[in-house]
């Protein structure tokens, strides 16, 4: 029993003597946006990352299933492995998209929103670095065009899922049009636009 208290007495001063500077170090595996966004070949990794976010089943697949089920374009049939397909997509059908921890599969909103804006941020990084990317040429122009296309497509999906229909209420609240990359206040604190502005 005394050994426990002795070890605790030794450990507590050591624990509290650590400086916070040690905790804020750059990981050895990370590369800053400034470093990677100078070369077209290196910047392709950001473009592939944007495509990867879009292709993740927690984003695009759930977004399409949600759209199809809610529009009654998807036939709800019996599923496999003893589970009914209806039970899996009933949350989409009821549009129960609020983030819920238990059961985990009922909170689609957090997945779709997070993956879409990750893809948008990576596309924004490429677009913002258009001036510094080298070498000049068709490969660079193609990559920047793809970044604009990806960003626009992500905005379209978000607008269709989280805003009113354009024909119904074009001046109602739309989505957050993040056009700047990174985590700065200018990039993060973006006001919600109208549906009309989002489509423009």
CSV table of C-alpha atoms in Angstrom, one decimal:
chain,number,residue,atom,x,y,z
A,1,UNK,CA,0.0,0.0,0.0
A,2,UNK,CA,2.8,2.4,0.9
A,3,UNK,CA,4.5,1.6,-2.5
A,4,UNK,CA,1.4,2.9,-4.3
A,5,UNK,CA,1.5,6.2,-2.5
A,6,UNK,CA,5.3,6.5,-3.0
A,7,UNK,CA,4.9,5.9,-6.8
A,8,UNK,CA,2.0,8.4,-6.9
A,9,UNK,CA,4.2,11.0,-5.1
A,10,UNK,CA,6.9,10.5,-7.6
A,11,UNK,CA,4.6,10.5,-10.7
A,12,UNK,CA,2.5,13.6,-9.9
A,13,UNK,CA,5.4,16.1,-10.0
A,14,UNK,CA,6.7,14.6,-13.2
A,15,UNK,CA,3.2,14.7,-14.7
A,16,UNK,CA,2.6,18.3,-14.0
A,17,UNK,CA,6.1,19.4,-14.9
A,18,UNK,CA,5.7,18.7,-18.7
A,19,UNK,CA,5.4,21.9,-20.7
A,20,UNK,CA,2.7,22.5,-23.2
A,21,UNK,CA,5.2,23.2,-25.9
A,22,UNK,CA,6.0,19.5,-26.1
A,23,UNK,CA,2.3,18.8,-27.1
A,24,UNK,CA,2.1,21.3,-30.0
A,25,UNK,CA,4.7,19.9,-32.3
A,26,UNK,CA,4.2,19.4,-36.0
A,27,UNK,CA,3.8,15.7,-36.8
A,28,UNK,CA,6.8,14.3,-38.8
A,29,UNK,CA,4.4,12.9,-41.4
A,30,UNK,CA,2.5,16.2,-42.2
A,31,UNK,CA,3.2,18.6,-45.0
A,32,UNK,CA,1.9,22.2,-45.0
A,33,UNK,CA,-0.4,23.4,-47.8
A,34,UNK,CA,2.2,26.0,-48.8
A,35,UNK,CA,4.8,23.3,-49.3
A,36,UNK,CA,2.6,20.9,-51.3
A,37,UNK,CA,0.9,23.5,-53.4
A,38,UNK,CA,3.9,24.6,-55.4
A,39,UNK,CA,4.1,21.6,-57.7
A,40,UNK,CA,1.3,20.2,-59.9
A,41,UNK,CA,2.4,16.6,-59.3
A,42,UNK,CA,2.3,17.1,-55.6
A,43,UNK,CA,-1.0,19.0,-55.6
A,44,UNK,CA,-2.6,16.0,-57.3
A,45,UNK,CA,-2.6,14.4,-53.9
A,46,UNK,CA,-5.0,17.0,-52.7
A,47,UNK,CA,-7.2,16.5,-55.7
A,48,UNK,CA,-7.3,12.7,-55.2
A,49,UNK,CA,-8.1,13.4,-51.5
A,50,UNK,CA,-11.1,15.5,-52.6
A,51,UNK,CA,-12.3,12.7,-54.9
A,52,UNK,CA,-11.8,10.2,-52.0
A,53,UNK,CA,-14.0,12.2,-49.7
A,54,UNK,CA,-16.7,12.3,-52.4
A,55,UNK,CA,-16.4,8.6,-53.1
A,56,UNK,CA,-16.7,7.6,-49.4
A,57,UNK,CA,-19.9,5.6,-48.8
A,58,UNK,CA,-20.6,7.7,-45.7
A,59,UNK,CA,-21.0,10.7,-48.0
A,60,UNK,CA,-22.0,10.1,-51.6
A,61,UNK,CA,-23.7,6.7,-51.2
A,62,UNK,CA,-25.8,7.9,-48.2
A,63,UNK,CA,-26.6,11.2,-50.0
A,64,UNK,CA,-27.9,9.4,-53.1
A,65,UNK,CA,-29.8,6.8,-51.1
A,66,UNK,CA,-31.4,9.5,-49.0
A,67,UNK,CA,-32.4,11.4,-52.2
A,68,UNK,CA,-33.7,8.3,-53.9
A,69,UNK,CA,-35.7,7.0,-50.9
A,70,UNK,CA,-37.2,10.4,-50.1
A,71,UNK,CA,-38.2,10.9,-53.8
A,72,UNK,CA,-39.7,7.4,-53.8
A,73,UNK,CA,-37.4,6.4,-56.7
A,74,UNK,CA,-36.0,3.5,-54.7
A,75,UNK,CA,-37.8,0.2,-54.2
A,76,UNK,CA,-37.6,-0.9,-50.6
A,77,UNK,CA,-37.3,-4.7,-50.6
A,78,UNK,CA,-36.3,-7.4,-48.1
A,79,UNK,CA,-32.6,-7.4,-47.4
A,80,UNK,CA,-30.0,-10.0,-46.9
A,81,UNK,CA,-28.4,-11.6,-43.9
A,82,UNK,CA,-31.6,-11.6,-42.0
A,83,UNK,CA,-32.0,-7.8,-42.1
A,84,UNK,CA,-34.7,-5.9,-43.9
A,85,UNK,CA,-33.4,-3.2,-46.3
A,86,UNK,CA,-36.2,-1.0,-45.1
A,87,UNK,CA,-34.8,-1.1,-41.6
A,88,UNK,CA,-31.5,0.1,-42.9
A,89,UNK,CA,-32.9,3.0,-44.9
A,90,UNK,CA,-35.9,3.9,-42.8
A,91,UNK,CA,-33.8,6.8,-41.3
A,92,UNK,CA,-33.4,8.2,-44.8
A,93,UNK,CA,-37.0,7.7,-45.5
A,94,UNK,CA,-38.0,9.6,-42.3
A,95,UNK,CA,-35.1,12.0,-42.9
A,96,UNK,CA,-33.9,11.4,-39.4
A,97,UNK,CA,-30.6,13.0,-40.2
A,98,UNK,CA,-29.7,14.6,-36.9
A,99,UNK,CA,-26.4,13.3,-35.4
A,100,UNK,CA,-27.2,10.5,-32.9
A,101,UNK,CA,-24.6,8.4,-31.1
A,102,UNK,CA,-26.8,5.4,-30.4
A,103,UNK,CA,-27.5,3.7,-32.7
A,104,UNK,CA,-24.7,5.1,-34.8
A,105,UNK,CA,-26.2,4.5,-38.2
A,106,UNK,CA,-29.1,6.8,-37.6
A,107,UNK,CA,-27.1,10.1,-37.8
A,108,UNK,CA,-26.3,10.4,-41.5
A,109,UNK,CA,-26.2,14.2,-41.4
A,110,UNK,CA,-22.8,14.4,-39.6
A,111,UNK,CA,-21.2,12.1,-42.2
A,112,UNK,CA,-22.6,13.8,-45.3
A,113,UNK,CA,-21.9,17.3,-44.1
A,114,UNK,CA,-18.3,16.5,-42.8
A,115,UNK,CA,-17.2,14.6,-45.9
A,116,UNK,CA,-18.6,17.2,-48.3
A,117,UNK,CA,-16.9,20.1,-46.7
A,118,UNK,CA,-13.6,18.1,-46.5
A,119,UNK,CA,-13.8,17.7,-50.3
A,120,UNK,CA,-14.7,21.3,-50.7
A,121,UNK,CA,-11.7,22.4,-48.6
A,122,UNK,CA,-9.3,20.3,-50.6
A,123,UNK,CA,-10.7,21.8,-53.8
A,124,UNK,CA,-10.4,25.3,-52.4
A,125,UNK,CA,-6.8,24.7,-51.5
A,126,UNK,CA,-6.0,23.8,-55.1
A,127,UNK,CA,-8.0,26.8,-56.5
A,128,UNK,CA,-6.3,29.2,-54.1
A,129,UNK,CA,-2.9,27.9,-55.1
A,130,UNK,CA,-3.5,28.4,-58.9
A,131,UNK,CA,-0.9,31.2,-59.1
A,132,UNK,CA,1.9,29.3,-57.4
A,133,UNK,CA,1.5,25.9,-59.0
A,134,UNK,CA,4.3,25.0,-61.4
A,135,UNK,CA,4.9,24.0,-64.2
A,136,UNK,CA,2.4,25.9,-66.3
A,137,UNK,CA,0.5,23.9,-68.9
A,138,UNK,CA,-2.6,21.9,-69.7
A,139,UNK,CA,-2.1,19.5,-66.7
A,140,UNK,CA,-2.3,22.4,-64.3
A,141,UNK,CA,-5.4,23.9,-66.0
A,142,UNK,CA,-7.1,20.5,-66.0
A,143,UNK,CA,-6.5,20.0,-62.3
A,144,UNK,CA,-7.8,23.5,-61.4
A,145,UNK,CA,-10.9,22.9,-63.6
A,146,UNK,CA,-11.5,19.6,-61.8
A,147,UNK,CA,-11.2,21.4,-58.4
A,148,UNK,CA,-13.8,23.9,-59.5
A,149,UNK,CA,-16.1,21.1,-60.8
A,150,UNK,CA,-15.7,19.1,-57.6
A,151,UNK,CA,-16.5,22.1,-55.4
A,152,UNK,CA,-19.5,23.0,-57.4
A,153,UNK,CA,-20.8,19.4,-57.4
A,154,UNK,CA,-20.4,19.2,-53.6
A,155,UNK,CA,-22.3,22.5,-53.1
A,156,UNK,CA,-25.1,21.2,-55.4
A,157,UNK,CA,-25.4,18.0,-53.3
A,158,UNK,CA,-25.5,19.9,-50.0
A,159,UNK,CA,-28.0,22.4,-51.4
A,160,UNK,CA,-30.3,19.6,-52.6
A,161,UNK,CA,-30.2,17.9,-49.2
A,162,UNK,CA,-30.1,20.7,-46.7
A,163,UNK,CA,-32.1,23.6,-48.3
A,164,UNK,CA,-35.5,24.2,-49.8
A,165,UNK,CA,-36.1,23.6,-53.5
A,166,UNK,CA,-35.1,26.5,-55.8
A,167,UNK,CA,-38.5,26.6,-57.4
A,168,UNK,CA,-40.3,26.5,-54.0
A,169,UNK,CA,-38.4,29.2,-52.1
A,170,UNK,CA,-35.3,30.6,-53.8
A,171,UNK,CA,-34.8,33.3,-51.1
A,172,UNK,CA,-34.9,30.8,-48.2
A,173,UNK,CA,-31.7,29.8,-46.3
A,174,UNK,CA,-29.3,27.7,-48.3
A,175,UNK,CA,-25.9,26.4,-47.3
A,176,UNK,CA,-22.4,27.7,-46.2
A,177,UNK,CA,-20.5,28.7,-49.4
A,178,UNK,CA,-16.9,28.2,-48.2
A,179,UNK,CA,-14.8,29.6,-51.0
A,180,UNK,CA,-11.5,29.9,-49.0
A,181,UNK,CA,-9.4,27.0,-47.8
A,182,UNK,CA,-8.1,26.3,-44.3
A,183,UNK,CA,-9.2,27.0,-40.8
A,184,UNK,CA,-8.9,30.8,-40.7
A,185,UNK,CA,-11.8,32.8,-39.4
A,186,UNK,CA,-12.5,34.0,-43.0
A,187,UNK,CA,-12.8,30.4,-44.2
A,188,UNK,CA,-14.7,29.0,-41.1
A,189,UNK,CA,-17.2,31.8,-40.2
A,190,UNK,CA,-19.1,31.9,-43.4
A,191,UNK,CA,-22.7,33.1,-43.2
A,192,UNK,CA,-25.5,30.9,-44.6
A,193,UNK,CA,-26.4,32.0,-48.1
A,194,UNK,CA,-29.8,31.9,-49.7
A,195,UNK,CA,-30.7,29.0,-52.1
A,196,UNK,CA,-30.6,31.4,-55.0
A,197,UNK,CA,-27.1,32.6,-54.1
A,198,UNK,CA,-26.0,29.0,-53.7
A,199,UNK,CA,-27.1,28.1,-57.2
A,200,UNK,CA,-25.5,31.2,-58.7
